[in-house]
Coordinates of C-alpha atoms in Angstrom, one line a residue:
M1 CA -20.0 10.0 10.8
A2 CA -21.8 12.1 14.1
P3 CA -22.2 8.4 16.4
G4 CA -19.1 7.9 18.0
I5 CA -16.8 10.4 16.9
G6 CA -17.0 14.1 17.6
D7 CA -14.5 15.0 20.1
K8 CA -13.6 11.6 21.9
K9 CA -10.2 10.8 22.4
W10 CA -8.9 6.7 22.4
E11 CA -8.9 5.3 25.4
M12 CA -7.4 1.5 26.4
A13 CA -10.9 0.9 27.8
H14 CA -12.1 1.1 24.5
N15 CA -10.3 -2.0 23.2
E16 CA -12.5 -4.0 24.7
N17 CA -15.3 -3.0 22.8
W18 CA -13.0 -1.8 19.7
S19 CA -15.5 -2.7 16.7
F20 CA -18.3 -0.8 18.4
H21 CA -15.6 2.5 18.6
T22 CA -14.2 2.0 15.3
R23 CA -17.4 1.4 13.4
P24 CA -17.8 5.3 12.1
F25 CA -14.4 5.2 10.9
V26 CA -14.4 1.7 8.8
D27 CA -18.0 2.7 7.8
A28 CA -16.8 6.0 6.3
Y29 CA -13.8 4.7 4.7
F30 CA -15.6 2.0 3.0
H31 CA -18.2 4.5 1.5
A32 CA -15.8 7.1 0.5
Q33 CA -13.7 4.1 -1.1
F34 CA -16.9 2.8 -3.0
F35 CA -17.9 6.2 -4.7
L36 CA -14.4 7.2 -5.3
A37 CA -14.3 3.8 -7.4
M38 CA -17.6 4.5 -8.8
A39 CA -16.5 7.9 -9.8
V40 CA -13.2 6.9 -11.9
K41 CA -15.3 3.6 -13.4
Y42 CA -18.2 5.4 -14.5
G43 CA -16.0 8.8 -15.6
R44 CA -14.1 6.9 -17.5
K45 CA -17.2 4.7 -19.4
Y46 CA -19.4 8.4 -20.0
R47 CA -16.4 10.7 -20.5
W48 CA -17.1 11.8 -23.9
R49 CA -20.7 10.9 -24.8
K50 CA -23.6 13.3 -25.1
R51 CA -26.2 11.3 -23.0
V52 CA -25.9 8.0 -20.2
P53 CA -28.3 5.6 -21.5
N54 CA -31.7 5.1 -20.3
V55 CA -30.8 2.2 -18.0
I56 CA -28.2 3.0 -15.9
P57 CA -25.9 0.7 -13.6
C58 CA -26.5 0.6 -10.1
G59 CA -23.1 2.0 -9.7
W60 CA -23.7 5.2 -11.4
G61 CA -27.2 5.7 -10.1
A62 CA -25.5 5.7 -6.8
L63 CA -22.7 8.3 -7.4
M64 CA -25.9 10.4 -9.1
C65 CA -27.9 10.2 -5.7
L66 CA -24.5 11.4 -3.8
V67 CA -24.3 14.2 -5.6
G68 CA -28.1 15.1 -6.1
I69 CA -28.7 14.9 -9.5
W70 CA -31.4 12.3 -9.6

């Protein structure tokens, strides 16, 4: 989230280029929402299994990449 965040303060001039100044926050929100949804979905699905299947869904693969398992 480095671009556009840091120690910046919101100024009225940012309203003219709102999407540029708010995009890092919106992107971070949607990424967090996606990975939380994948953790809940596949956590429930694979909770009691001893091992996961050989062919995994893309959401499970994305979650594994996020936490560094794969």
